[in-house]
Coordinates of C-alpha atoms in Angstrom, one line a residue:
Chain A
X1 CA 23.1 -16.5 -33.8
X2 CA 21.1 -13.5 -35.2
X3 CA 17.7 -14.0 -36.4
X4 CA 16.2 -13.5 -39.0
X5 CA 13.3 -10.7 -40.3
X6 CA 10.9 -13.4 -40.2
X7 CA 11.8 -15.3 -37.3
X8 CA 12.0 -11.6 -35.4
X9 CA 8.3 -11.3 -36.4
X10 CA 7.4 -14.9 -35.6
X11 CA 8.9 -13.9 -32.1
X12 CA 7.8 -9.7 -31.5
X13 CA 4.5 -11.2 -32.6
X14 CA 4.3 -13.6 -29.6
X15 CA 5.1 -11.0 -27.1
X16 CA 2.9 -8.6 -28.5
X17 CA -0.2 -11.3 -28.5
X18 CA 0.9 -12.4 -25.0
X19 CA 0.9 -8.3 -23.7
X20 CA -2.9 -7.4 -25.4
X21 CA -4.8 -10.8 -26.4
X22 CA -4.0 -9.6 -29.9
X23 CA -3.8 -12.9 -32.3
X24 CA -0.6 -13.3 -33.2
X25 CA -1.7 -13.6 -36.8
X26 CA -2.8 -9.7 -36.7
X27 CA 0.2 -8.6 -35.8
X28 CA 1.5 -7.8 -39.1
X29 CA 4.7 -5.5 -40.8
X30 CA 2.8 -2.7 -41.9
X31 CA 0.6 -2.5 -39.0
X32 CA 1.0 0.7 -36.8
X33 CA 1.4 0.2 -32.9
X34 CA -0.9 2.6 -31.7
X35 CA -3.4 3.5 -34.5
X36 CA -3.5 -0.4 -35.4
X37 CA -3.1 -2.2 -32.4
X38 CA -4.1 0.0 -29.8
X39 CA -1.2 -0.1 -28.0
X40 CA -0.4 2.4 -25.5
X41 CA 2.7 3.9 -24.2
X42 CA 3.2 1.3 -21.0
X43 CA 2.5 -1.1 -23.3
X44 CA 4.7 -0.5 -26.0
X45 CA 7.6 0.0 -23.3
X46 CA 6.8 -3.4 -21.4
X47 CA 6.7 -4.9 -25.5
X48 CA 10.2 -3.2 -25.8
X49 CA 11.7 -4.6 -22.1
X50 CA 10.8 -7.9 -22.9
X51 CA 12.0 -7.7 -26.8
X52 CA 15.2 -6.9 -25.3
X53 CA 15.4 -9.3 -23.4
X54 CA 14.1 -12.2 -25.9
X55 CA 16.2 -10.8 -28.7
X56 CA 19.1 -9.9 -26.7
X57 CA 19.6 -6.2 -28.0
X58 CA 18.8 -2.9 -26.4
X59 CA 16.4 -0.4 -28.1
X60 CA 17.1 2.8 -26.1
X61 CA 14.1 4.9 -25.2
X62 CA 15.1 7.5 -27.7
X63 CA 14.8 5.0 -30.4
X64 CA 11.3 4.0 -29.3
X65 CA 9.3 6.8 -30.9
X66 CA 10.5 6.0 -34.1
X67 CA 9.0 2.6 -34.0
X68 CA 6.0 3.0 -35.4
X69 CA 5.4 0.0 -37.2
X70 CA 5.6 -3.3 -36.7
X71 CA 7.9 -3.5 -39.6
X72 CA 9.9 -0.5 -37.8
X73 CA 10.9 -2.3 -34.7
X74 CA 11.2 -5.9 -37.2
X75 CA 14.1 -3.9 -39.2
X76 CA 15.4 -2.2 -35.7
X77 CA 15.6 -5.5 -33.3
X78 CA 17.5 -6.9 -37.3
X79 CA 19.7 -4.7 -37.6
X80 CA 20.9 -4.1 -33.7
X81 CA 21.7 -7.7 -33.6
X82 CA 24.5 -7.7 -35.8
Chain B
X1 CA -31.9 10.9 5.6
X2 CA -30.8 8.4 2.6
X3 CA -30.9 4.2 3.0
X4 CA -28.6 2.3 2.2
X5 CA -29.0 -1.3 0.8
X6 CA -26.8 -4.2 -0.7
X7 CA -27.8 -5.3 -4.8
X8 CA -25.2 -7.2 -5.8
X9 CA -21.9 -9.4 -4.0
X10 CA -19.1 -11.4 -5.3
X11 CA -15.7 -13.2 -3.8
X12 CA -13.2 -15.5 -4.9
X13 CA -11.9 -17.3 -2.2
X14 CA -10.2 -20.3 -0.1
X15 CA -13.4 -21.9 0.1
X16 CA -14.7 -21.2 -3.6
X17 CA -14.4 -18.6 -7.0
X18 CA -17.9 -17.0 -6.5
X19 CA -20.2 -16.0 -3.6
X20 CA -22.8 -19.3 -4.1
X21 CA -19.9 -21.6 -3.5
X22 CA -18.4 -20.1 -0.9
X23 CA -21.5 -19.4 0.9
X24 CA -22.0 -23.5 0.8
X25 CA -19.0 -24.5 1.9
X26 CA -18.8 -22.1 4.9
X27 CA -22.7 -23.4 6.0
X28 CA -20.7 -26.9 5.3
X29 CA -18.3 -26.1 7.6
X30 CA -15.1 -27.2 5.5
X31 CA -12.0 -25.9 5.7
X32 CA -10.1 -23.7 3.1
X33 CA -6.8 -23.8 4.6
X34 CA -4.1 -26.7 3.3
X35 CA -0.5 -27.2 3.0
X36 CA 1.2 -24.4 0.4
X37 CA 1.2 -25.6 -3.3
X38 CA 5.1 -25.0 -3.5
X39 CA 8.3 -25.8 -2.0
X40 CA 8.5 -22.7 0.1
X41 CA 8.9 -23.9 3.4
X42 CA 11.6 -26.2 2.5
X43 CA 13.6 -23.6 0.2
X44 CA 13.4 -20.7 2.7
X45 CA 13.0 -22.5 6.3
X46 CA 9.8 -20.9 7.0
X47 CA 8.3 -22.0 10.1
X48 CA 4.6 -22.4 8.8
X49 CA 3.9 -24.6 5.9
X50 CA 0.5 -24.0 5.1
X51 CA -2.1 -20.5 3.9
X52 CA -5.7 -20.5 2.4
X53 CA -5.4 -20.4 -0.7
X54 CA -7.5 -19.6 -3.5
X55 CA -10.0 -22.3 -4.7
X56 CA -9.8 -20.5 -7.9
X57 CA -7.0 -18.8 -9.5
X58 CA -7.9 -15.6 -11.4
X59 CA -5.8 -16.9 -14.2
X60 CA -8.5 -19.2 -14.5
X61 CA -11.1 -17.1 -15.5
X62 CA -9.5 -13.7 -16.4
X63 CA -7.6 -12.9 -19.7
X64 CA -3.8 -13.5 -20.2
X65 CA -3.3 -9.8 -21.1
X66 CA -5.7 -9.0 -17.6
X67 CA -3.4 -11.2 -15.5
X68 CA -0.1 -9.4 -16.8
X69 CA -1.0 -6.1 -16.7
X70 CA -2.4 -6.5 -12.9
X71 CA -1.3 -7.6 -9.4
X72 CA -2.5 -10.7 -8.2
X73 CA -4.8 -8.5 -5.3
X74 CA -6.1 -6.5 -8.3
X75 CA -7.1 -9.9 -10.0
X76 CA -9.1 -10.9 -7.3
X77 CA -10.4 -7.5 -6.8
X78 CA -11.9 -7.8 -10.4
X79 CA -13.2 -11.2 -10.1
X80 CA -15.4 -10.3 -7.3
X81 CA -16.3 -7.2 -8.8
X82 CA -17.3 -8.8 -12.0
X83 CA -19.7 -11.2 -10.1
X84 CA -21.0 -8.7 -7.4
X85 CA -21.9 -6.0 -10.7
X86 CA -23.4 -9.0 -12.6
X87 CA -25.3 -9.8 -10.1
X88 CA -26.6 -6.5 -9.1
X89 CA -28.3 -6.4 -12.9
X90 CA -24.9 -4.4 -14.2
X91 CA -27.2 -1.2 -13.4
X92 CA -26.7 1.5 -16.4
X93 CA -25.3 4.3 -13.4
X94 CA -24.4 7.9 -14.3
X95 CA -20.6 7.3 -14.4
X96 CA -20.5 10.7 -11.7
X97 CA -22.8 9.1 -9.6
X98 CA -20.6 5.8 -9.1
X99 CA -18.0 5.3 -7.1
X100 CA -15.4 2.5 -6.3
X101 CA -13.7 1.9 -2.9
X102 CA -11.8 -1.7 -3.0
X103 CA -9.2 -1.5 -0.2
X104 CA -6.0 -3.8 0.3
X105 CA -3.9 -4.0 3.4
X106 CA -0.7 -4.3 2.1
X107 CA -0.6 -3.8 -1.3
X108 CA 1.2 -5.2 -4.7
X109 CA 3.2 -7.4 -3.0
X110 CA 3.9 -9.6 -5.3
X111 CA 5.1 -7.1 -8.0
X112 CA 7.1 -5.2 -5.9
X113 CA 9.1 -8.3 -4.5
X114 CA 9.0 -9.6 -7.9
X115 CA 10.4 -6.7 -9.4
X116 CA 13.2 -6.8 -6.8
X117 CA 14.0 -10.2 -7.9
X118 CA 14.3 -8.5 -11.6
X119 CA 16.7 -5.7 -10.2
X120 CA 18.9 -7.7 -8.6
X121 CA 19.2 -10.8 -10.7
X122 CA 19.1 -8.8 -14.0
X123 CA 19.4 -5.7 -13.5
X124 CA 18.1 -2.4 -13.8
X125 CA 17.0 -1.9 -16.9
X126 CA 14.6 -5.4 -17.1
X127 CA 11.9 -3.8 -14.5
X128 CA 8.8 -3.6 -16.4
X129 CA 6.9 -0.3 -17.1
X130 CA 3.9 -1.6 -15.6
X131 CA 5.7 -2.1 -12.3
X132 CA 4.5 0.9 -10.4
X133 CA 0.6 1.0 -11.5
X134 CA 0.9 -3.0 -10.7
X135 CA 2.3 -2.1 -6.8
X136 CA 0.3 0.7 -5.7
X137 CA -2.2 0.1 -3.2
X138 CA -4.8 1.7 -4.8
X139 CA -4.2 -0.4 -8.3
X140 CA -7.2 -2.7 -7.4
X141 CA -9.5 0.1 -6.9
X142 CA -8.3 2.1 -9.7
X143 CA -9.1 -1.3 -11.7
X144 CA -12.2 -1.4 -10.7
X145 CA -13.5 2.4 -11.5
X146 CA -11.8 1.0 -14.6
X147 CA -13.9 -1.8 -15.2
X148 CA -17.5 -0.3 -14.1
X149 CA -16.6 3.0 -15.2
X150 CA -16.9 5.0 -11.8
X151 CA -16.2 8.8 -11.9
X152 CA -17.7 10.3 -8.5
X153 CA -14.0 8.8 -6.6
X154 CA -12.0 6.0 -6.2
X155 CA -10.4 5.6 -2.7
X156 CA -8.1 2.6 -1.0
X157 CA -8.7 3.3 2.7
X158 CA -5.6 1.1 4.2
X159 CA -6.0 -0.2 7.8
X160 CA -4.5 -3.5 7.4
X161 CA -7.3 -6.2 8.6
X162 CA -9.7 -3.6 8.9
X163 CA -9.2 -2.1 5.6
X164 CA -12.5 -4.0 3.8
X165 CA -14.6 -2.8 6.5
X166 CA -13.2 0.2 6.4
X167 CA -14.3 0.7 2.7
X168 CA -18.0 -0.5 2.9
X169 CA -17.5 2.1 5.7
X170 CA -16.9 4.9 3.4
X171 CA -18.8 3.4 0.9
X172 CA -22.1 4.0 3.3
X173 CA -20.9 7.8 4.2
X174 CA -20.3 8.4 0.3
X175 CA -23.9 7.5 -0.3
X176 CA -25.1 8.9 2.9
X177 CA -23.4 12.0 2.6
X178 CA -25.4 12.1 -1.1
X179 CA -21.6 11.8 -2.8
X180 CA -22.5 8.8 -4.9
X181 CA -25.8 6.7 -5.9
X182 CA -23.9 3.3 -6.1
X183 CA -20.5 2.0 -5.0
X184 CA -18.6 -0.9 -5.0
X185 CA -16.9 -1.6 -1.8
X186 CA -14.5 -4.4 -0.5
X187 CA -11.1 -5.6 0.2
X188 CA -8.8 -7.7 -1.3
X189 CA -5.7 -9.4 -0.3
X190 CA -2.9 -11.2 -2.1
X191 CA 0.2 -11.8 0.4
X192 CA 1.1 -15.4 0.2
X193 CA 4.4 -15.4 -0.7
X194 CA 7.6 -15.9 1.7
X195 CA 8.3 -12.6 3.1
X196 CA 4.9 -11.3 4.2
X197 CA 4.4 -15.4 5.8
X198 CA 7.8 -15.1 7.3
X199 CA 7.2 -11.5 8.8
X200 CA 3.9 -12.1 10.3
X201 CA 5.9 -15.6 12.0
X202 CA 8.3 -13.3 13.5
X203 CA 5.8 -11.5 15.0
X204 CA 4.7 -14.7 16.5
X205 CA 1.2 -13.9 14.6
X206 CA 0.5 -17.3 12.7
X207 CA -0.2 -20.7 14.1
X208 CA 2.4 -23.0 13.4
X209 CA -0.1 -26.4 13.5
X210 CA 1.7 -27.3 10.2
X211 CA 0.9 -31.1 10.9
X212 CA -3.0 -30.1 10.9
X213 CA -3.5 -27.4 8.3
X214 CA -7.2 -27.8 8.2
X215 CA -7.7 -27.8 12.3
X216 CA -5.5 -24.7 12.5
X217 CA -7.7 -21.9 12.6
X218 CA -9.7 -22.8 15.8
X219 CA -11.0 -19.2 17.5
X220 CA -11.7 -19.6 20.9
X221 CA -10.5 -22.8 21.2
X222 CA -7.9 -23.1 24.6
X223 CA -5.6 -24.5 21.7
X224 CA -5.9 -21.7 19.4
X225 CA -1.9 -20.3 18.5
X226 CA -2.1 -17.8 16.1
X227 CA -4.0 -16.6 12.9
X228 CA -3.6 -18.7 9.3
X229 CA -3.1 -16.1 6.6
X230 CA -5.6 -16.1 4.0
X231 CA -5.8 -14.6 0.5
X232 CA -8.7 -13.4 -1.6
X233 CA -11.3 -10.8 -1.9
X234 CA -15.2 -9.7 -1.1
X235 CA -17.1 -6.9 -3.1
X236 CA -20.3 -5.8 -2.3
X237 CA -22.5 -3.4 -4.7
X238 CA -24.2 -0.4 -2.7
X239 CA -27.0 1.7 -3.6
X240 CA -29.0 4.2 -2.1
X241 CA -32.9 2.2 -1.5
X242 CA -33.6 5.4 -4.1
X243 CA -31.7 4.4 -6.5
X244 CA -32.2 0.4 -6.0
X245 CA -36.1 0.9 -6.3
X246 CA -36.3 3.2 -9.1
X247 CA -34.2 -0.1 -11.2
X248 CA -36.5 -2.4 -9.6
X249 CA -33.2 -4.1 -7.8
X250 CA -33.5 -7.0 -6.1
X251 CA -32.2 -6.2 -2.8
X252 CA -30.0 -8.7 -0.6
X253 CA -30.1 -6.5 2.8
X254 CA -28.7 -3.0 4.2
X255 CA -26.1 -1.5 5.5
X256 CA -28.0 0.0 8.8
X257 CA -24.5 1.9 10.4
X258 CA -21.0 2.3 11.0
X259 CA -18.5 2.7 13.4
X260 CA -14.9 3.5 13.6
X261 CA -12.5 4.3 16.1
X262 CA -9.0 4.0 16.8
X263 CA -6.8 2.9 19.9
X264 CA -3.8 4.9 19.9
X265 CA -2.4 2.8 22.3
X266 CA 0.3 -0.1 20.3
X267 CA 1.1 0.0 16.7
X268 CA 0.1 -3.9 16.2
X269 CA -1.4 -4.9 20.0
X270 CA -5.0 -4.2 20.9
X271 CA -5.8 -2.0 23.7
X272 CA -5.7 -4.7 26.8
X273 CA -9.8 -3.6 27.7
X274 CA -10.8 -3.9 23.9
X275 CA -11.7 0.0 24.4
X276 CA -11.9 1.4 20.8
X277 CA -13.2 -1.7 19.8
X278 CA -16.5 -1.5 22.6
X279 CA -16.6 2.1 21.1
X280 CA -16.7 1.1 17.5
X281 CA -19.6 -1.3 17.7
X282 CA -21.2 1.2 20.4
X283 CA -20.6 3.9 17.7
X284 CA -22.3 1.2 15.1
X285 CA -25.4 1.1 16.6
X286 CA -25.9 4.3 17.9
X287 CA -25.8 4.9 13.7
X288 CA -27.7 2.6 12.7
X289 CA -30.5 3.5 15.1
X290 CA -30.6 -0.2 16.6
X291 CA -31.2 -1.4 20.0
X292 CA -29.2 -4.2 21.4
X293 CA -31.9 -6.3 21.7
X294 CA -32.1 -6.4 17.8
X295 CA -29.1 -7.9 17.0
X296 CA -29.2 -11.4 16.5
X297 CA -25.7 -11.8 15.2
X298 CA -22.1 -11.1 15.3
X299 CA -19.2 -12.1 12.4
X300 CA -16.2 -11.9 14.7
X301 CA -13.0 -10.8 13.7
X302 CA -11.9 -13.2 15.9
X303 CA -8.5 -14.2 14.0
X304 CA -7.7 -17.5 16.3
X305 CA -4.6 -15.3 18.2
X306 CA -4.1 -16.2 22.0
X307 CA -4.6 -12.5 23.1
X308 CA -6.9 -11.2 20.4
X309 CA -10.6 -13.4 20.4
X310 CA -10.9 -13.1 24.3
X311 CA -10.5 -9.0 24.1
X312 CA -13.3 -8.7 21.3
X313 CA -15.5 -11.5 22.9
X314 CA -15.3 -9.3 26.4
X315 CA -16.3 -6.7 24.1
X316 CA -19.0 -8.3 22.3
X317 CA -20.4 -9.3 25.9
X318 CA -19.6 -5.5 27.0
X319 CA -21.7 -3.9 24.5
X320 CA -24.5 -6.4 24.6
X321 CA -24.8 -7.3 28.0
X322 CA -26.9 -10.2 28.6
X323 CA -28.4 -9.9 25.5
X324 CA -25.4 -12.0 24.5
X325 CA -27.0 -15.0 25.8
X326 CA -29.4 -14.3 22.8
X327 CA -26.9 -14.0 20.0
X328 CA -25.2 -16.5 17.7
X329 CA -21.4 -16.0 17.0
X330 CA -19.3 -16.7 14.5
X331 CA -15.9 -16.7 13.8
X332 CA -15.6 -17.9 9.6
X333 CA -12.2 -17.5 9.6
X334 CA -12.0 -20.6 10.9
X335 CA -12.8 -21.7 7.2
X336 CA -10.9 -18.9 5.2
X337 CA -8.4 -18.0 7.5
X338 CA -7.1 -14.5 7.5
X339 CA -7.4 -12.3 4.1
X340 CA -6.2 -9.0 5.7
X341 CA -7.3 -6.2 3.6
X342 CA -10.3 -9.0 2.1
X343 CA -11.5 -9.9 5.5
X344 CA -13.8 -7.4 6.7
X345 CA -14.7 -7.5 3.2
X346 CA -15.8 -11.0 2.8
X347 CA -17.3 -11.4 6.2
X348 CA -19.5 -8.5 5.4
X349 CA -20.7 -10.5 2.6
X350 CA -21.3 -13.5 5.3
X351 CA -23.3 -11.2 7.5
X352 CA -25.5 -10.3 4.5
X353 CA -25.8 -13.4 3.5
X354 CA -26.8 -14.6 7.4
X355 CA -29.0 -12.0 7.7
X356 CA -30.5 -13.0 4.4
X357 CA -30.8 -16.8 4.8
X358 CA -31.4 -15.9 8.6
X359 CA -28.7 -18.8 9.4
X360 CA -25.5 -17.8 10.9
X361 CA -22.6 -20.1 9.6
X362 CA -20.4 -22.3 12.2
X363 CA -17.2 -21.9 13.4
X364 CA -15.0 -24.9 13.0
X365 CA -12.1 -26.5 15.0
X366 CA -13.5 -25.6 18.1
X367 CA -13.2 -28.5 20.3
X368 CA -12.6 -27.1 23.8
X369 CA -13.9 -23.8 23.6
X370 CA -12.2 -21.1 26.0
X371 CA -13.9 -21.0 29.2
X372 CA -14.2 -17.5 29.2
X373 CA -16.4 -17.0 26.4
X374 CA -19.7 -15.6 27.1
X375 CA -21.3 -15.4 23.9
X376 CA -22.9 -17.8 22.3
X377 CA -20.7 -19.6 19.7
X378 CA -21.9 -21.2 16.9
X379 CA -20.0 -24.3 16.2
X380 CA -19.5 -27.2 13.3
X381 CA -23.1 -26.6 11.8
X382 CA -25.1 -23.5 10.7
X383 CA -27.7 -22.6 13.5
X384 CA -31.1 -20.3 12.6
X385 CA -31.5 -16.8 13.3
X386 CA -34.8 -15.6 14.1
X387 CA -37.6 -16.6 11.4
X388 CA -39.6 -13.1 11.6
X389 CA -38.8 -9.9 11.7
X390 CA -36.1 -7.0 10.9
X391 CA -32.9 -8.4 12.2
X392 CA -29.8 -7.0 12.5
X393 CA -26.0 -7.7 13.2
X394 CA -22.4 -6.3 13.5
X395 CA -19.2 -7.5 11.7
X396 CA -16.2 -6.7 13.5
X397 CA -13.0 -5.7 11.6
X398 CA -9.7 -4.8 13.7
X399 CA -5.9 -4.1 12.1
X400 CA -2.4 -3.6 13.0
X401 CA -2.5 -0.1 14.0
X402 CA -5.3 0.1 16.6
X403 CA -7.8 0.5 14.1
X404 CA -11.3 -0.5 14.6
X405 CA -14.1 -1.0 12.3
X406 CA -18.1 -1.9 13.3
X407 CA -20.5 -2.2 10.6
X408 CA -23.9 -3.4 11.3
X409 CA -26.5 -4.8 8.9
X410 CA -29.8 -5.4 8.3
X411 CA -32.4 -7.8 6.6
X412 CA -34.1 -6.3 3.9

């Protein structure tokens, strides 16, 4: 059952919050991962692992760079479910 | 030639979270050793069924985001080091002047094992990035230059139980040697889990007293049948007396001399005649500049194995002669158990504290003390050390490998 852009949120938002003791609240579409959130490179790849895993997609490492919003990866984990 | 003194300790432990608790309970004599909190035993058939475990988990007191980014033996390491730099007055250090040397035995066990698991039940591509920074034996110490900002070096020396002592070790030359101002030295250890228990069983290492978890660590006792693996870890702030005055520091004690030597003879037996260990503390106090009739005390490493207490006790009496009539032993780990790389660590911050409170703590289980022992042991209840004067003693570290570590210490 593919999930929806807000439920994908609801759910990216708990793993980032979980990763860097962000509130989940702040984690927003149109905030950028590493000029927003400060998350670095490690980080963002053990945010993408695990968002694989919860979302059951795969985001392949070439894709990653392009994620640079929230929204981005939102749209991307979205999409790559259908 | 430069002093150097002690400004600052912290441990989280089997007998407590912080230095004042654990402190208590080992001048209370209790035990920290019970029956493992899982079903471990059971699942995998492992012939011992209980460790000393943490009083307090780090997940208790560190952040969510600090607990998943970091082993369990870099936890610890942080804990302590976040008490021991509080307490030293978290001193404003230039960051090139500071060093950090927090040393682990084994390693990110945990992660790597854990990670395994991942591999192999979900594959490849589920290993998290964070695994190898997580593993590395040197993670806790990175963690803590990290966390007090230390630029002058970080360093892991590994030399399995000797590996704490072997850091305050190079923690003394690094200030001596006029490398650093202030360091943070220690161990830390985190290898309860079912393969590191099970491989130290095969090895006929650990005491199997499963029906008497508490009464198992007995050193020197004619009963004694092996070590109880412990987890945790000891940090200790060191400063050149320089540097400590100029702040205004209030100083717990020093760190007088060291000694290290090395057996060369078995990869995990001691050298039958205790050898490089009688060298070690010989080495010790030729460093330090103290006679024998100064020392007042002895931590031993004294892990409750069949073989190992009666070499370093003919040792002890070796190097002291019949001085060691005058001196009070103890063996703590009869409290903590064993904390590997955290051992030498945390029973340096027992000496300090001994020397400090001039009370050496008991050793406990010892109900029919080995026959041969001819130093005197301190048992069930803390007994003084001398009320005036300098004062001085040795801890005794040893590890798998031959290696050996002295350190002696002084009031202050």
């Amino acid at each position: 059952m593919a999930k929806s852009e807000a439920e994908v949120l609801e759910g990216l938002a708990a793993i980032v919050a979980e990763e860097t003791g962000l509130d989940a609240a702040d984690v927003q579409t149109d905030k950028s991962f590493t000029d927003d959130l400060d998350i670095d490179s490690l980080s963002m790849m053990t945010i993408v692992t695990l968002a694989e895993e919860e979302f059951d997609v795969r985001i392949p490492d070439e894709d990653v760079k392009n994620l640079v919003t929230v929204g981005d990866a939102v749209k991307y984990i979205t999409g790559a479910q259908a | 030639m430069t002093n150097v003194v002690i400004t600052g300790l912290g441990a989280t432990t089997p007998l407590g979270g912080d230095v004042p608790t654990t402190w208590e309970n080992a001048l209370g004599g209790l035990s920290g050793v019970r029956t493992l909190d899982n079903d471990w035993a059971e699942k995998y058939g492992m012939p011992v069924h209980f460790a000393g475990q943490l009083a307090v988990q780090p997940s208790e007191v560190l952040t969510r985001p600090e607990t998943k980014r970091m082993d369990p033996s870099a936890q610890m390491a942080i804990v302590a080091t976040r008490e021991a730099w509080a307490d030293a007055g978290s001193p404003e250090v230039d960051p090139e002047r500071l060093g950090s040397i927090v040393s682990s035995g084994i390693g990110g066990v945990w992660t790597l094992l854990t990670a395994w698991d991942t591999v192999r039940d979900r594959g490849a591509e589920r290993v998290l990035p964070l695994t190898v920074p997580m593993l590395m034996p040197n993670s806790p110490t990175a963690y803590v230059s990290l966390e007090i900002g230390a630029r002058a070096g970080a360093h892991a020396p590994v030399s399995a139980c000797a590996s704490g002592a072997e850091a305050i070790g190079m923690a003394y030359d690094m200030i001596v040697s006029g490398r650093a101002d202030v360091v943070v030295a220690g161990g830390t250890e985190a290898a309860i889990h079912p393969l590191p228990i099970s491989a130290f069983a095969a090895m006929q290492a650990l005491s199997k007293r499963n029906d008497d978890p508490a009464g198992a660590s007995r050193p020197y006792d004619t009963t004694r049948d092996g070590f109880v693996l412990g987890e945790g870890s000891g940090v200790m702030v060191l400063e050149s007396e320089e540097h400590a005055k100029a702040r205004g520091a209030r100083i717990y004690g020093r760190v007088l001399g060291v000694g290290m030597t090395s057996d060369a003879n078995h990869i995990a037996a001691p050298d039958p005649e205790g050898a490089g260990q009688t060298r070690a503390m010989q080495i010790a106090l030729k460093n330090a500049g103290v006679q024998v009739k100064d020392v007042c005390h002895v931590n031993a490493h004294a892990t409750s194995t069949p073989v190992g207490d009666m070499i370093e006790a003919r040792g002890i009496r070796g190097v002291l002669g019949s001085h060691a009539d005058q001196v009070l032993l103890s063996a703590t780990k009869s409290m903590t158990g064993h904390l590997l790389g955290g051992a030498g660590a945390l029973e340096s911050v027992f000496t300090v504290l001994a020397l400090r409170d001039r009370k050496a703590p008991p050793t406990i289980n010892v109900t029919s003390p080995d026959p041969e022992l001819e130093v005197d042991l301190v048992r069930d209840i803390p007994r003084a050390l001398p009320a005036d004067g300098q004062l001085a003693a040795i801890n005794n570290s040893f590890g798998f490998g031959g290696h050996n570590v002295a350190v002696v210490f002084g009031t202050a």
